[in-house]
Coordinates of C-alpha atoms in Angstrom, one line a residue:
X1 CA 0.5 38.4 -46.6
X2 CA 2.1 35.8 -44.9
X3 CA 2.0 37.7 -41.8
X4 CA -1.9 38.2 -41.7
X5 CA -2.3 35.0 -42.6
X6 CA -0.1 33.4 -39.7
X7 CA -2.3 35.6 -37.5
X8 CA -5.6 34.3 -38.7
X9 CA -4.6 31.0 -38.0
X10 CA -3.4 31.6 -34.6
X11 CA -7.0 33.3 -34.0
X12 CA -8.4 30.5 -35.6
X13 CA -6.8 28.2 -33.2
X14 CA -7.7 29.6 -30.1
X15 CA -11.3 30.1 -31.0
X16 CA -11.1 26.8 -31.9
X17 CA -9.3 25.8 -28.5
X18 CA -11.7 27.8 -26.9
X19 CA -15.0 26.6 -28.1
X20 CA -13.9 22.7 -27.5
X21 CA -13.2 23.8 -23.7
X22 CA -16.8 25.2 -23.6
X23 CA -18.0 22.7 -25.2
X24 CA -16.6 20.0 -22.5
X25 CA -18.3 22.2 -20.0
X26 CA -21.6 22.2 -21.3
X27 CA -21.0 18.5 -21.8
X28 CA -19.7 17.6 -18.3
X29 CA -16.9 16.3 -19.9
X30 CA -13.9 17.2 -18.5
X31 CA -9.7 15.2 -19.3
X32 CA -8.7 13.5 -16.3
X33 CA -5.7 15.2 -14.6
X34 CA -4.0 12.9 -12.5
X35 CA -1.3 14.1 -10.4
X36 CA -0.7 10.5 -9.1
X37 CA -0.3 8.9 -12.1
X38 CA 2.2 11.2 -13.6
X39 CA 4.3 10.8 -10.3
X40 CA 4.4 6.5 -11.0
X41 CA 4.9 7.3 -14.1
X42 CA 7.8 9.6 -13.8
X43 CA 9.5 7.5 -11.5
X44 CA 8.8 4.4 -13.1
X45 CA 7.4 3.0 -9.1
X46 CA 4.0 2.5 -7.7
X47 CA 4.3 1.9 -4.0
X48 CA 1.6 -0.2 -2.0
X49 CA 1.6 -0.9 1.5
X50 CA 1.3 -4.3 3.2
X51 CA 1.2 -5.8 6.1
X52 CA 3.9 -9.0 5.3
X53 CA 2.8 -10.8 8.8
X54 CA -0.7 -12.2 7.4
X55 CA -0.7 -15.9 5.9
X56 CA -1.3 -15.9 2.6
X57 CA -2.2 -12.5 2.1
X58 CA 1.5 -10.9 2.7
X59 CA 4.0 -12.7 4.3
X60 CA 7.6 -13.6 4.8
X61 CA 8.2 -17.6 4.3
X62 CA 10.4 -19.3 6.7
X63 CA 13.9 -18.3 6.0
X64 CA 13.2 -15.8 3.2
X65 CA 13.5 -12.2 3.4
X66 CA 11.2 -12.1 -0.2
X67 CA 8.0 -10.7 0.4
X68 CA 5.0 -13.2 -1.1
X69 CA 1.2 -14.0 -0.7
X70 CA -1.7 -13.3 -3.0
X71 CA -2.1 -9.7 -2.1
X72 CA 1.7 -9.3 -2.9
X73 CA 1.7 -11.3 -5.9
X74 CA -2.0 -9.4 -7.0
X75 CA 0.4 -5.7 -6.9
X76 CA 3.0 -7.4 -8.9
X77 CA 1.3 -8.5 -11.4
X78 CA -0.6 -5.4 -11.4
X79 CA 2.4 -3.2 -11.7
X80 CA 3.6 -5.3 -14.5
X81 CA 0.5 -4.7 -16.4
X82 CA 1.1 -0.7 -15.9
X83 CA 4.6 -0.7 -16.8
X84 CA 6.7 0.1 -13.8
X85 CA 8.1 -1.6 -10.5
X86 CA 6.5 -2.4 -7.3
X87 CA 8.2 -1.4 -4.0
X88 CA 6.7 -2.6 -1.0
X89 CA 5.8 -0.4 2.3
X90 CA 5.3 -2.8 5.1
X91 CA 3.2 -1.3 7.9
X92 CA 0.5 -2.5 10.6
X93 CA -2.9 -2.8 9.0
X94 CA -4.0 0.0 11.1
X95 CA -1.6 2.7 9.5
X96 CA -2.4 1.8 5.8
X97 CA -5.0 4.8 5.4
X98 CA -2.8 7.2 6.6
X99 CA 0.0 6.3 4.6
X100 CA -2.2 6.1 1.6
X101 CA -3.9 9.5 2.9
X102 CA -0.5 11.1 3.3
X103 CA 1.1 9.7 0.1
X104 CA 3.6 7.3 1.3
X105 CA 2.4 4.7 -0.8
X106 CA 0.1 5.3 -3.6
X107 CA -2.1 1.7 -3.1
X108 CA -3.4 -1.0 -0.5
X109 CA -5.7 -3.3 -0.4
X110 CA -8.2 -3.4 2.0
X111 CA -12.6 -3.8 1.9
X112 CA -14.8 -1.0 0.7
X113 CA -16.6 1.0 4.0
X114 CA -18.8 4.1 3.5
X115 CA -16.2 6.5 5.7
X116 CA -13.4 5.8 3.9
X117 CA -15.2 6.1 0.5
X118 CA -15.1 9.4 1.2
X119 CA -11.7 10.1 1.2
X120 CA -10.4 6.9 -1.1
X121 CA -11.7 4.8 -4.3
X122 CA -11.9 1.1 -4.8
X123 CA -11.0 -1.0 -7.2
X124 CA -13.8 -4.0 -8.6
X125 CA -13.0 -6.4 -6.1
X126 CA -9.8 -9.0 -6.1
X127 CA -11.4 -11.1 -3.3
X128 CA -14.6 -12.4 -2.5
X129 CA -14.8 -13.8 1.2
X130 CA -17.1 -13.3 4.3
X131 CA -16.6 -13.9 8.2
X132 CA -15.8 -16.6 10.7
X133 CA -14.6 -17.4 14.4
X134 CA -12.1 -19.3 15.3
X135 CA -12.8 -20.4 19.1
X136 CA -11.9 -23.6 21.6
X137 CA -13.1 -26.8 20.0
X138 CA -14.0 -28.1 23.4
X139 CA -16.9 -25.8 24.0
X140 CA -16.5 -23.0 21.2
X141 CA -15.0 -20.4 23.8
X142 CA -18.6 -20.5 24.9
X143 CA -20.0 -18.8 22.2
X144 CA -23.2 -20.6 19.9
X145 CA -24.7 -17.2 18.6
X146 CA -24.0 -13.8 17.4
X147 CA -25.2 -12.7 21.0
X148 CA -23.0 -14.8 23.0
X149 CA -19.7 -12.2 21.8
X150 CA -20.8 -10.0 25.0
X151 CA -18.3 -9.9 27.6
X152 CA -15.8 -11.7 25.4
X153 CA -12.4 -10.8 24.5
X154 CA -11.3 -10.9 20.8
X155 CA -8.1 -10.9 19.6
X156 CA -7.4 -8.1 16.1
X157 CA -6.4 -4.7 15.3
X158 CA -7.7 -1.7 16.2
X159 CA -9.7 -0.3 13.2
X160 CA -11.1 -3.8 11.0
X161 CA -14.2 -4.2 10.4
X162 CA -13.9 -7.1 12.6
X163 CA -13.5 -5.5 15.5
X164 CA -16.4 -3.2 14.6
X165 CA -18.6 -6.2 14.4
X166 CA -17.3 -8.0 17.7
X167 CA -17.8 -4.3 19.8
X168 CA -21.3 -4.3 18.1
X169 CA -21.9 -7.7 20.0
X170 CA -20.2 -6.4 23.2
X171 CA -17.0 -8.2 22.8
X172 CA -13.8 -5.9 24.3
X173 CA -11.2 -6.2 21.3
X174 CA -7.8 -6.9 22.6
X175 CA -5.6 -5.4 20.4
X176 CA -2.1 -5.9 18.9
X177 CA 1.0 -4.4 17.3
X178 CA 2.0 -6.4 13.3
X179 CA 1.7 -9.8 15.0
X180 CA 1.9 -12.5 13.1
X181 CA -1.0 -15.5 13.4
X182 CA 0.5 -17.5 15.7
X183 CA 0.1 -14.4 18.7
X184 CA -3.5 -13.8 18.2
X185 CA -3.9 -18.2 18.0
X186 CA -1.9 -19.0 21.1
X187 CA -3.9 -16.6 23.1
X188 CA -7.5 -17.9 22.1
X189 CA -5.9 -21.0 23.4
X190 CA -4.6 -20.4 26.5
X191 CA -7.6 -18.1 27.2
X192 CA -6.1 -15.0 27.2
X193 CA -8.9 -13.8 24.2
X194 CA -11.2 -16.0 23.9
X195 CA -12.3 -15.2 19.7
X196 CA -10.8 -14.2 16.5
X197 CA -13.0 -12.9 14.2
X198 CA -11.2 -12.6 10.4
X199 CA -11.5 -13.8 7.3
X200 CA -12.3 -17.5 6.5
X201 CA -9.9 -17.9 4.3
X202 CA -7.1 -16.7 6.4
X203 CA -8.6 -18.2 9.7
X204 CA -9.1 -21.8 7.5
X205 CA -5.0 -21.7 6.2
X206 CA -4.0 -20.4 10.0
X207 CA -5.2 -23.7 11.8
X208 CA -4.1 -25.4 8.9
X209 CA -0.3 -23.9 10.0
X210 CA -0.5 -23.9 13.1
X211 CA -2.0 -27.0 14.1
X212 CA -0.9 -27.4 17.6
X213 CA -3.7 -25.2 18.8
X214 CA -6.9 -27.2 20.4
X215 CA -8.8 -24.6 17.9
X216 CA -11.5 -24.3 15.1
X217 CA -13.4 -22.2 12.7
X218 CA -16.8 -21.8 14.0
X219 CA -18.9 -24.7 12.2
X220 CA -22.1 -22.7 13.0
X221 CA -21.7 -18.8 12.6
X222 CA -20.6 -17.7 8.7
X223 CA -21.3 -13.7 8.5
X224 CA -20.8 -10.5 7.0
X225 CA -19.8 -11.1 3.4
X226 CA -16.6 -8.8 2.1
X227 CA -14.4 -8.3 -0.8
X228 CA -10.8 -7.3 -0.9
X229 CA -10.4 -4.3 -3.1
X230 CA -7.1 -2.0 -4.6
X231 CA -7.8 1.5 -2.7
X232 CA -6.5 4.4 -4.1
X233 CA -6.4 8.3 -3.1
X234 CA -9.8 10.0 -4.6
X235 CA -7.6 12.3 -6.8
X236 CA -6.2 9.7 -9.2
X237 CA -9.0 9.1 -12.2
X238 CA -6.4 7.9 -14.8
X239 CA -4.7 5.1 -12.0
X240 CA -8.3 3.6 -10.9
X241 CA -8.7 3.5 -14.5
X242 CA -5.4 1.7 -15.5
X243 CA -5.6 -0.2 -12.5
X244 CA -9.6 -1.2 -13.4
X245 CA -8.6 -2.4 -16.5
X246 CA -5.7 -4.5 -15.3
X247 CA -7.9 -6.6 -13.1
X248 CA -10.7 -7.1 -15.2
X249 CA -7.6 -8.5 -17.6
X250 CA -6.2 -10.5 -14.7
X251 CA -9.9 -12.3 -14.7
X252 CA -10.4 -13.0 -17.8
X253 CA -7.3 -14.4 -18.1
X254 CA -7.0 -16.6 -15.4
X255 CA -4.1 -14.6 -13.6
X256 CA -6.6 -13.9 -10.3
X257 CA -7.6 -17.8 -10.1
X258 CA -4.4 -18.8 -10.6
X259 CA -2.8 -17.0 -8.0
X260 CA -5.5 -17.8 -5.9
X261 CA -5.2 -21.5 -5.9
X262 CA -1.7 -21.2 -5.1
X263 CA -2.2 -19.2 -2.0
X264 CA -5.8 -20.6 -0.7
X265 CA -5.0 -24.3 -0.7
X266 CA -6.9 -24.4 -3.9
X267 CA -9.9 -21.7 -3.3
X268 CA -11.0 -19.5 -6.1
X269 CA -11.8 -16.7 -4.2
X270 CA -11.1 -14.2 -7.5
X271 CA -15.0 -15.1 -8.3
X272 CA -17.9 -14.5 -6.3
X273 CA -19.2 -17.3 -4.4
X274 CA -22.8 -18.8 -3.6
X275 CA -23.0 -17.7 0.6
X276 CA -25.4 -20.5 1.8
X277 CA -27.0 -19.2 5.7
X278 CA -25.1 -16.2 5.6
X279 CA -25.6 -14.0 8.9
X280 CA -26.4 -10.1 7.4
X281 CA -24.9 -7.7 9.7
X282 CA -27.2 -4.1 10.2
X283 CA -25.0 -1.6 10.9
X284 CA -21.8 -3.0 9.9
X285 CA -20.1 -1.9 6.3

């Protein structure tokens, strides 16, 4: 008896196991398997890839070999909140995709474009910002308007978006290795490139650093509003979850403004701002 009865409940159980599976199928409803995850997990690492030669974003500080900036300080805190380590990949902007593509590291940061959405997911956003042009003061490199970017040379790497948007304008983009700000500044100033189209925050805390340049922000010409986003492989559910969930904490808490007002000279840029005369972009993600 005890036999037979052992073998109904066996039955029992896989019918049972059997009809919840179909179930989830008619449903749509399907557990997460995340191949990723289990990897961080297992070894206890998540590995993001940064650029360490962008003020404030990642960077060294003079005569420190510690890694620091918000985007840094954004995966630490991020890590902490899902339980293991963060090791740090530096690498050019350029190769960040690839790396992420190929697994090298598991997350970046980096903007939200249609191509790449294909291939990757975002995050909710840990940085709200928008476009500017740093140029000559004495006669803005010669540039008023969107228009005036033909036949220009600007300064940046090979794959932003803000190269995309100074080619759209006919602008040849001059491209560099992992230079630090002071490279691309110097040669807007001696006339080398003549524009450096980035983010305002950065471009605002680069004059502010590097003040022996005869150069400005743009005070007419604010465009293309962006965020800054975690980006993760496709294949991870469970991570964008965990790392979702993290950041929304990091808001509510304060964590994101905090962090921000120590690295932006005391910008919030963790919330979204008002863009007063913003310049839309067609064309440009």
């Amino acid at each position: 008896m005890k036999k037979i009865g052992l073998f109904v409940i066996a039955v029992l159980l896989l019918i049972t196991a059997a009809c919840s599976d179909s179930s989830d199928k008619a449903s749509g409803k399907t557990k997460p398997d995340d191949a990723i995850w289990k990897k961080i997990q297992d070894k206890g690492v998540i590995v993001a890839g940064t650029d360490g030669t962008l003020y404030p974003a990642s960077y060294y500080p003079e005569n420190s070999d510690e890694l620091t900036g918000y985007n840094v300080e954004v995966f630490r805190e991020l890590a902490k909140r899902l339980g293991v380590k963060v090791k740090f990949e530096v690498m050019p902007f350029d190769s960040m995709l690839g790396a992420l593509n190929s697994g090298k590291v598991d997350i970046i940061q980096a903007g939200p474009r249609e191509e790449s959405k294909k291939k990757f997911t975002y995050s909710t956003p840990v940085k709200y910002s928008y476009a500017t042009m740093i140029v000559r003061k004495k006669d803005h490199s010669g540039i008023e308007k969107m228009e005036d970017l033909k036949g220009k040379k600007a300064g940046g790497a090979a794959t932003t978006v803000y190269s995309e948007i100074a080619k759209k304008y006919g602008a040849t983009v001059v491209t560099y290795g992992n230079a630090t700000n002071d490279a691309y500044l110097r040669d807007v100033d001696n006339g080398r490139t003549d524009v450096v189209i980035n983010d305002y925050y950065l471009q605002r805390l680069a004059l502010k650093a590097l003040p022996q340049f005869d150069l400005e922000i743009h005070p007419n010409l604010k465009f293309y509003p962006n965020t800054n986003n975690v980006v993760m492989k496709k294949d991870a559910p469970v991570l964008e979850q965990k790392v979702n969930d993290a950041i929304q904490e990091m808001k509510e808490d304060g964590t994101l403004t905090k962090l921000s007002k120590k690295f932006f000279a005391g910008e919030d840029v963790s919330t979204e701002p008002d863009f007063p005369d913003m310049i839309e972009i067609d064309g440009i993600e």
